[in-house]
Amino acid sequence: NPFAQKEIFENESISDLQRGKNLASKGEFEDAIRFYEKVMESNPEKSDAGIFKGFALYKMGKYDESVKTLEASVLQDKTG
């Protein structure tokens, strides 16, 4: 059933997103970014992951990369 498969991927993405958020809350931004990127790859329409990645990059002092990531996430959200 393709709908069941999509639901499984969405559930995995949600748990990966939560893992990333948990790591970021402990200041482990590089590890958090790995989970956000995993969500972005498996579920590209989930713009929340890109937004959280952008904030993590900002907290790491990677301001230019942060802005690019946030802009791409906002554009994805408007077009996706």
PDB file of N, CA, C and O in Angstrom, residues 32-79:
ATOM      1  N   ALA A  32      22.573  17.958  15.338  1.00  0.00           N
ATOM      2  CA  ALA A  32      21.180  18.289  15.014  1.00  0.00           C
ATOM      3  C   ALA A  32      21.016  18.497  13.515  1.00  0.00           C
ATOM      4  O   ALA A  32      20.051  18.006  12.918  1.00  0.00           O
ATOM      5  N   ILE A  33      21.969  19.174  12.915  1.00  0.00           N
ATOM      6  CA  ILE A  33      21.901  19.461  11.480  1.00  0.00           C
ATOM      7  C   ILE A  33      21.869  18.163  10.670  1.00  0.00           C
ATOM      8  O   ILE A  33      21.161  18.066   9.669  1.00  0.00           O
ATOM      9  N   ARG A  34      22.597  17.154  11.116  1.00  0.00           N
ATOM     10  CA  ARG A  34      22.584  15.868  10.404  1.00  0.00           C
ATOM     11  C   ARG A  34      21.169  15.290  10.345  1.00  0.00           C
ATOM     12  O   ARG A  34      20.740  14.751   9.326  1.00  0.00           O
ATOM     13  N   PHE A  35      20.444  15.399  11.448  1.00  0.00           N
ATOM     14  CA  PHE A  35      19.066  14.898  11.463  1.00  0.00           C
ATOM     15  C   PHE A  35      18.144  15.769  10.604  1.00  0.00           C
ATOM     16  O   PHE A  35      17.283  15.256   9.898  1.00  0.00           O
ATOM     17  N   TYR A  36      18.332  17.092  10.674  1.00  0.00           N
ATOM     18  CA  TYR A  36      17.512  17.975   9.837  1.00  0.00           C
ATOM     19  C   TYR A  36      17.732  17.666   8.360  1.00  0.00           C
ATOM     20  O   TYR A  36      16.781  17.620   7.580  1.00  0.00           O
ATOM     21  N   GLU A  37      18.996  17.441   7.977  1.00  0.00           N
ATOM     22  CA  GLU A  37      19.291  17.129   6.579  1.00  0.00           C
ATOM     23  C   GLU A  37      18.692  15.789   6.163  1.00  0.00           C
ATOM     24  O   GLU A  37      18.234  15.638   5.029  1.00  0.00           O
ATOM     25  N   LYS A  38      18.677  14.844   7.072  1.00  0.00           N
ATOM     26  CA  LYS A  38      18.057  13.544   6.785  1.00  0.00           C
ATOM     27  C   LYS A  38      16.562  13.727   6.489  1.00  0.00           C
ATOM     28  O   LYS A  38      16.023  13.143   5.547  1.00  0.00           O
ATOM     29  N   VAL A  39      15.908  14.564   7.285  1.00  0.00           N
ATOM     30  CA  VAL A  39      14.490  14.850   7.056  1.00  0.00           C
ATOM     31  C   VAL A  39      14.307  15.551   5.713  1.00  0.00           C
ATOM     32  O   VAL A  39      13.404  15.213   4.942  1.00  0.00           O
ATOM     33  N   MET A  40      15.178  16.519   5.425  1.00  0.00           N
ATOM     34  CA  MET A  40      15.070  17.277   4.182  1.00  0.00           C
ATOM     35  C   MET A  40      15.239  16.373   2.963  1.00  0.00           C
ATOM     36  O   MET A  40      14.572  16.577   1.950  1.00  0.00           O
ATOM     37  N   GLU A  41      16.103  15.364   3.066  1.00  0.00           N
ATOM     38  CA  GLU A  41      16.315  14.441   1.952  1.00  0.00           C
ATOM     39  C   GLU A  41      15.131  13.498   1.772  1.00  0.00           C
ATOM     40  O   GLU A  41      14.706  13.237   0.654  1.00  0.00           O
ATOM     41  N   SER A  42      14.607  12.983   2.878  1.00  0.00           N
ATOM     42  CA  SER A  42      13.546  11.984   2.781  1.00  0.00           C
ATOM     43  C   SER A  42      12.159  12.603   2.600  1.00  0.00           C
ATOM     44  O   SER A  42      11.245  11.942   2.136  1.00  0.00           O
ATOM     45  N   ASN A  43      12.012  13.855   2.976  1.00  0.00           N
ATOM     46  CA  ASN A  43      10.703  14.499   2.945  1.00  0.00           C
ATOM     47  C   ASN A  43      10.895  15.977   2.582  1.00  0.00           C
ATOM     48  O   ASN A  43      10.744  16.852   3.432  1.00  0.00           O
ATOM     49  N   PRO A  44      11.263  16.268   1.319  1.00  0.00           N
ATOM     50  CA  PRO A  44      11.630  17.633   0.919  1.00  0.00           C
ATOM     51  C   PRO A  44      10.555  18.699   1.170  1.00  0.00           C
ATOM     52  O   PRO A  44      10.881  19.865   1.366  1.00  0.00           O
ATOM     53  N   GLU A  45       9.297  18.297   1.193  1.00  0.00           N
ATOM     54  CA  GLU A  45       8.239  19.293   1.407  1.00  0.00           C
ATOM     55  C   GLU A  45       8.113  19.699   2.877  1.00  0.00           C
ATOM     56  O   GLU A  45       7.342  20.587   3.216  1.00  0.00           O
ATOM     57  N   LYS A  46       8.874  19.078   3.748  1.00  0.00           N
ATOM     58  CA  LYS A  46       8.822  19.397   5.177  1.00  0.00           C
ATOM     59  C   LYS A  46       9.775  20.555   5.442  1.00  0.00           C
ATOM     60  O   LYS A  46      10.922  20.377   5.828  1.00  0.00           O
ATOM     61  N   SER A  47       9.319  21.771   5.231  1.00  0.00           N
ATOM     62  CA  SER A  47      10.178  22.946   5.331  1.00  0.00           C
ATOM     63  C   SER A  47      10.622  23.238   6.762  1.00  0.00           C
ATOM     64  O   SER A  47      11.600  23.940   6.962  1.00  0.00           O
ATOM     65  N   ASP A  48       9.944  22.677   7.752  1.00  0.00           N
ATOM     66  CA  ASP A  48      10.350  22.891   9.145  1.00  0.00           C
ATOM     67  C   ASP A  48      11.803  22.484   9.366  1.00  0.00           C
ATOM     68  O   ASP A  48      12.536  23.157  10.085  1.00  0.00           O
ATOM     69  N   ALA A  49      12.220  21.385   8.751  1.00  0.00           N
ATOM     70  CA  ALA A  49      13.587  20.891   8.936  1.00  0.00           C
ATOM     71  C   ALA A  49      14.594  21.923   8.442  1.00  0.00           C
ATOM     72  O   ALA A  49      15.615  22.158   9.083  1.00  0.00           O
ATOM     73  N   GLY A  50      14.313  22.536   7.317  1.00  0.00           N
ATOM     74  CA  GLY A  50      15.203  23.567   6.786  1.00  0.00           C
ATOM     75  C   GLY A  50      15.256  24.789   7.685  1.00  0.00           C
ATOM     76  O   GLY A  50      16.312  25.404   7.851  1.00  0.00           O
ATOM     77  N   ILE A  51      14.140  25.131   8.255  1.00  0.00           N
ATOM     78  CA  ILE A  51      14.100  26.280   9.168  1.00  0.00           C
ATOM     79  C   ILE A  51      14.909  25.989  10.424  1.00  0.00           C
ATOM     80  O   ILE A  51      15.721  26.807  10.861  1.00  0.00           O
ATOM     81  N   PHE A  52      14.728  24.795  10.987  1.00  0.00           N
ATOM     82  CA  PHE A  52      15.518  24.432  12.168  1.00  0.00           C
ATOM     83  C   PHE A  52      16.999  24.349  11.827  1.00  0.00           C
ATOM     84  O   PHE A  52      17.851  24.748  12.623  1.00  0.00           O
ATOM     85  N   LYS A  53      17.332  23.852  10.634  1.00  0.00           N
ATOM     86  CA  LYS A  53      18.734  23.806  10.208  1.00  0.00           C
ATOM     87  C   LYS A  53      19.288  25.231  10.120  1.00  0.00           C
ATOM     88  O   LYS A  53      20.399  25.500  10.567  1.00  0.00           O
ATOM     89  N   GLY A  54      18.497  26.133   9.557  1.00  0.00           N
ATOM     90  CA  GLY A  54      18.934  27.524   9.455  1.00  0.00           C
ATOM     91  C   GLY A  54      19.213  28.151  10.813  1.00  0.00           C
ATOM     92  O   GLY A  54      20.211  28.845  10.995  1.00  0.00           O
ATOM     93  N   PHE A  55      18.356  27.885  11.773  1.00  0.00           N
ATOM     94  CA  PHE A  55      18.577  28.418  13.128  1.00  0.00           C
ATOM     95  C   PHE A  55      19.814  27.795  13.772  1.00  0.00           C
ATOM     96  O   PHE A  55      20.573  28.475  14.462  1.00  0.00           O
ATOM     97  N   ALA A  56      20.031  26.492  13.540  1.00  0.00           N
ATOM     98  CA  ALA A  56      21.215  25.827  14.094  1.00  0.00           C
ATOM     99  C   ALA A  56      22.490  26.432  13.499  1.00  0.00           C
ATOM    100  O   ALA A  56      23.460  26.696  14.218  1.00  0.00           O
ATOM    101  N   LEU A  57      22.474  26.664  12.189  1.00  0.00           N
ATOM    102  CA  LEU A  57      23.625  27.301  11.544  1.00  0.00           C
ATOM    103  C   LEU A  57      23.870  28.693  12.128  1.00  0.00           C
ATOM    104  O   LEU A  57      25.012  29.084  12.363  1.00  0.00           O
ATOM    105  N   TYR A  58      22.808  29.425  12.364  1.00  0.00           N
ATOM    106  CA  TYR A  58      22.916  30.755  12.967  1.00  0.00           C
ATOM    107  C   TYR A  58      23.583  30.667  14.344  1.00  0.00           C
ATOM    108  O   TYR A  58      24.488  31.433  14.659  1.00  0.00           O
ATOM    109  N   LYS A  59      23.134  29.719  15.148  1.00  0.00           N
ATOM    110  CA  LYS A  59      23.692  29.545  16.498  1.00  0.00           C
ATOM    111  C   LYS A  59      25.172  29.170  16.440  1.00  0.00           C
ATOM    112  O   LYS A  59      25.919  29.452  17.368  1.00  0.00           O
ATOM    113  N   MET A  60      25.590  28.533  15.339  1.00  0.00           N
ATOM    114  CA  MET A  60      26.984  28.144  15.162  1.00  0.00           C
ATOM    115  C   MET A  60      27.818  29.293  14.592  1.00  0.00           C
ATOM    116  O   MET A  60      29.017  29.151  14.401  1.00  0.00           O
ATOM    117  N   GLY A  61      27.172  30.416  14.290  1.00  0.00           N
ATOM    118  CA  GLY A  61      27.880  31.566  13.740  1.00  0.00           C
ATOM    119  C   GLY A  61      28.061  31.515  12.236  1.00  0.00           C
ATOM    120  O   GLY A  61      28.791  32.317  11.673  1.00  0.00           O
ATOM    121  N   LYS A  62      27.383  30.592  11.576  1.00  0.00           N
ATOM    122  CA  LYS A  62      27.467  30.463  10.113  1.00  0.00           C
ATOM    123  C   LYS A  62      26.315  31.257   9.498  1.00  0.00           C
ATOM    124  O   LYS A  62      25.356  30.708   8.976  1.00  0.00           O
ATOM    125  N   TYR A  63      26.440  32.573   9.575  1.00  0.00           N
ATOM    126  CA  TYR A  63      25.323  33.451   9.246  1.00  0.00           C
ATOM    127  C   TYR A  63      24.924  33.417   7.777  1.00  0.00           C
ATOM    128  O   TYR A  63      23.736  33.364   7.465  1.00  0.00           O
ATOM    129  N   ASP A  64      25.900  33.442   6.868  1.00  0.00           N
ATOM    130  CA  ASP A  64      25.566  33.423   5.439  1.00  0.00           C
ATOM    131  C   ASP A  64      24.850  32.129   5.053  1.00  0.00           C
ATOM    132  O   ASP A  64      23.843  32.150   4.352  1.00  0.00           O
ATOM    133  N   GLU A  65      25.388  31.012   5.531  1.00  0.00           N
ATOM    134  CA  GLU A  65      24.773  29.718   5.245  1.00  0.00           C
ATOM    135  C   GLU A  65      23.380  29.629   5.876  1.00  0.00           C
ATOM    136  O   GLU A  65      22.449  29.076   5.297  1.00  0.00           O
ATOM    137  N   SER A  66      23.248  30.227   7.050  1.00  0.00           N
ATOM    138  CA  SER A  66      21.964  30.252   7.739  1.00  0.00           C
ATOM    139  C   SER A  66      20.920  30.992   6.912  1.00  0.00           C
ATOM    140  O   SER A  66      19.810  30.499   6.708  1.00  0.00           O
ATOM    141  N   VAL A  67      21.281  32.159   6.425  1.00  0.00           N
ATOM    142  CA  VAL A  67      20.346  32.969   5.632  1.00  0.00           C
ATOM    143  C   VAL A  67      19.931  32.211   4.372  1.00  0.00           C
ATOM    144  O   VAL A  67      18.747  32.158   4.039  1.00  0.00           O
ATOM    145  N   LYS A  68      20.905  31.611   3.682  1.00  0.00           N
ATOM    146  CA  LYS A  68      20.590  30.867   2.455  1.00  0.00           C
ATOM    147  C   LYS A  68      19.638  29.708   2.740  1.00  0.00           C
ATOM    148  O   LYS A  68      18.705  29.458   1.994  1.00  0.00           O
ATOM    149  N   THR A  69      19.896  29.005   3.837  1.00  0.00           N
ATOM    150  CA  THR A  69      19.051  27.860   4.203  1.00  0.00           C
ATOM    151  C   THR A  69      17.644  28.317   4.555  1.00  0.00           C
ATOM    152  O   THR A  69      16.659  27.709   4.129  1.00  0.00           O
ATOM    153  N   LEU A  70      17.547  29.392   5.323  1.00  0.00           N
ATOM    154  CA  LEU A  70      16.229  29.903   5.706  1.00  0.00           C
ATOM    155  C   LEU A  70      15.455  30.409   4.493  1.00  0.00           C
ATOM    156  O   LEU A  70      14.259  30.146   4.363  1.00  0.00           O
ATOM    157  N   GLU A  71      16.139  31.132   3.611  1.00  0.00           N
ATOM    158  CA  GLU A  71      15.465  31.625   2.406  1.00  0.00           C
ATOM    159  C   GLU A  71      14.951  30.469   1.551  1.00  0.00           C
ATOM    160  O   GLU A  71      13.824  30.506   1.059  1.00  0.00           O
ATOM    161  N   ALA A  72      15.785  29.438   1.373  1.00  0.00           N
ATOM    162  CA  ALA A  72      15.370  28.286   0.573  1.00  0.00           C
ATOM    163  C   ALA A  72      14.172  27.586   1.205  1.00  0.00           C
ATOM    164  O   ALA A  72      13.267  27.142   0.500  1.00  0.00           O
ATOM    165  N   SER A  73      14.144  27.509   2.528  1.00  0.00           N
ATOM    166  CA  SER A  73      13.028  26.855   3.222  1.00  0.00           C
ATOM    167  C   SER A  73      11.742  27.646   3.062  1.00  0.00           C
ATOM    168  O   SER A  73      10.686  27.058   2.838  1.00  0.00           O
ATOM    169  N   VAL A  74      11.840  28.944   3.159  1.00  0.00           N
ATOM    170  CA  VAL A  74      10.654  29.782   3.007  1.00  0.00           C
ATOM    171  C   VAL A  74      10.130  29.694   1.569  1.00  0.00           C
ATOM    172  O   VAL A  74       8.925  29.561   1.358  1.00  0.00           O
ATOM    173  N   LEU A  75      11.039  29.728   0.590  1.00  0.00           N
ATOM    174  CA  LEU A  75      10.611  29.598  -0.805  1.00  0.00           C
ATOM    175  C   LEU A  75       9.998  28.245  -1.068  1.00  0.00           C
ATOM    176  O   LEU A  75       8.992  28.145  -1.762  1.00  0.00           O
ATOM    177  N   GLN A  76      10.584  27.188  -0.497  1.00  0.00           N
ATOM    178  CA  GLN A  76      10.029  25.835  -0.640  1.00  0.00           C
ATOM    179  C   GLN A  76       8.631  25.783  -0.066  1.00  0.00           C
ATOM    180  O   GLN A  76       7.732  25.178  -0.644  1.00  0.00           O
ATOM    181  N   ASP A  77       8.441  26.429   1.070  1.00  0.00           N
ATOM    182  CA  ASP A  77       7.138  26.420   1.735  1.00  0.00           C
ATOM    183  C   ASP A  77       6.095  27.113   0.857  1.00  0.00           C
ATOM    184  O   ASP A  77       4.949  26.684   0.800  1.00  0.00           O
ATOM    185  N   LYS A  78       6.489  28.198   0.169  1.00  0.00           N
ATOM    186  CA  LYS A  78       5.537  28.936  -0.667  1.00  0.00           C
ATOM    187  C   LYS A  78       5.218  28.200  -1.965  1.00  0.00           C
ATOM    188  O   LYS A  78       4.112  28.288  -2.456  1.00  0.00           O
ATOM    189  N   THR A  79       6.222  27.482  -2.510  1.00  0.00           N
ATOM    190  CA  THR A  79       6.003  26.811  -3.789  1.00  0.00           C
ATOM    191  C   THR A  79       5.586  25.369  -3.624  1.00  0.00           C
ATOM    192  O   THR A  79       4.978  24.790  -4.501  1.00  0.00           O
TER     193      THR A  79
END
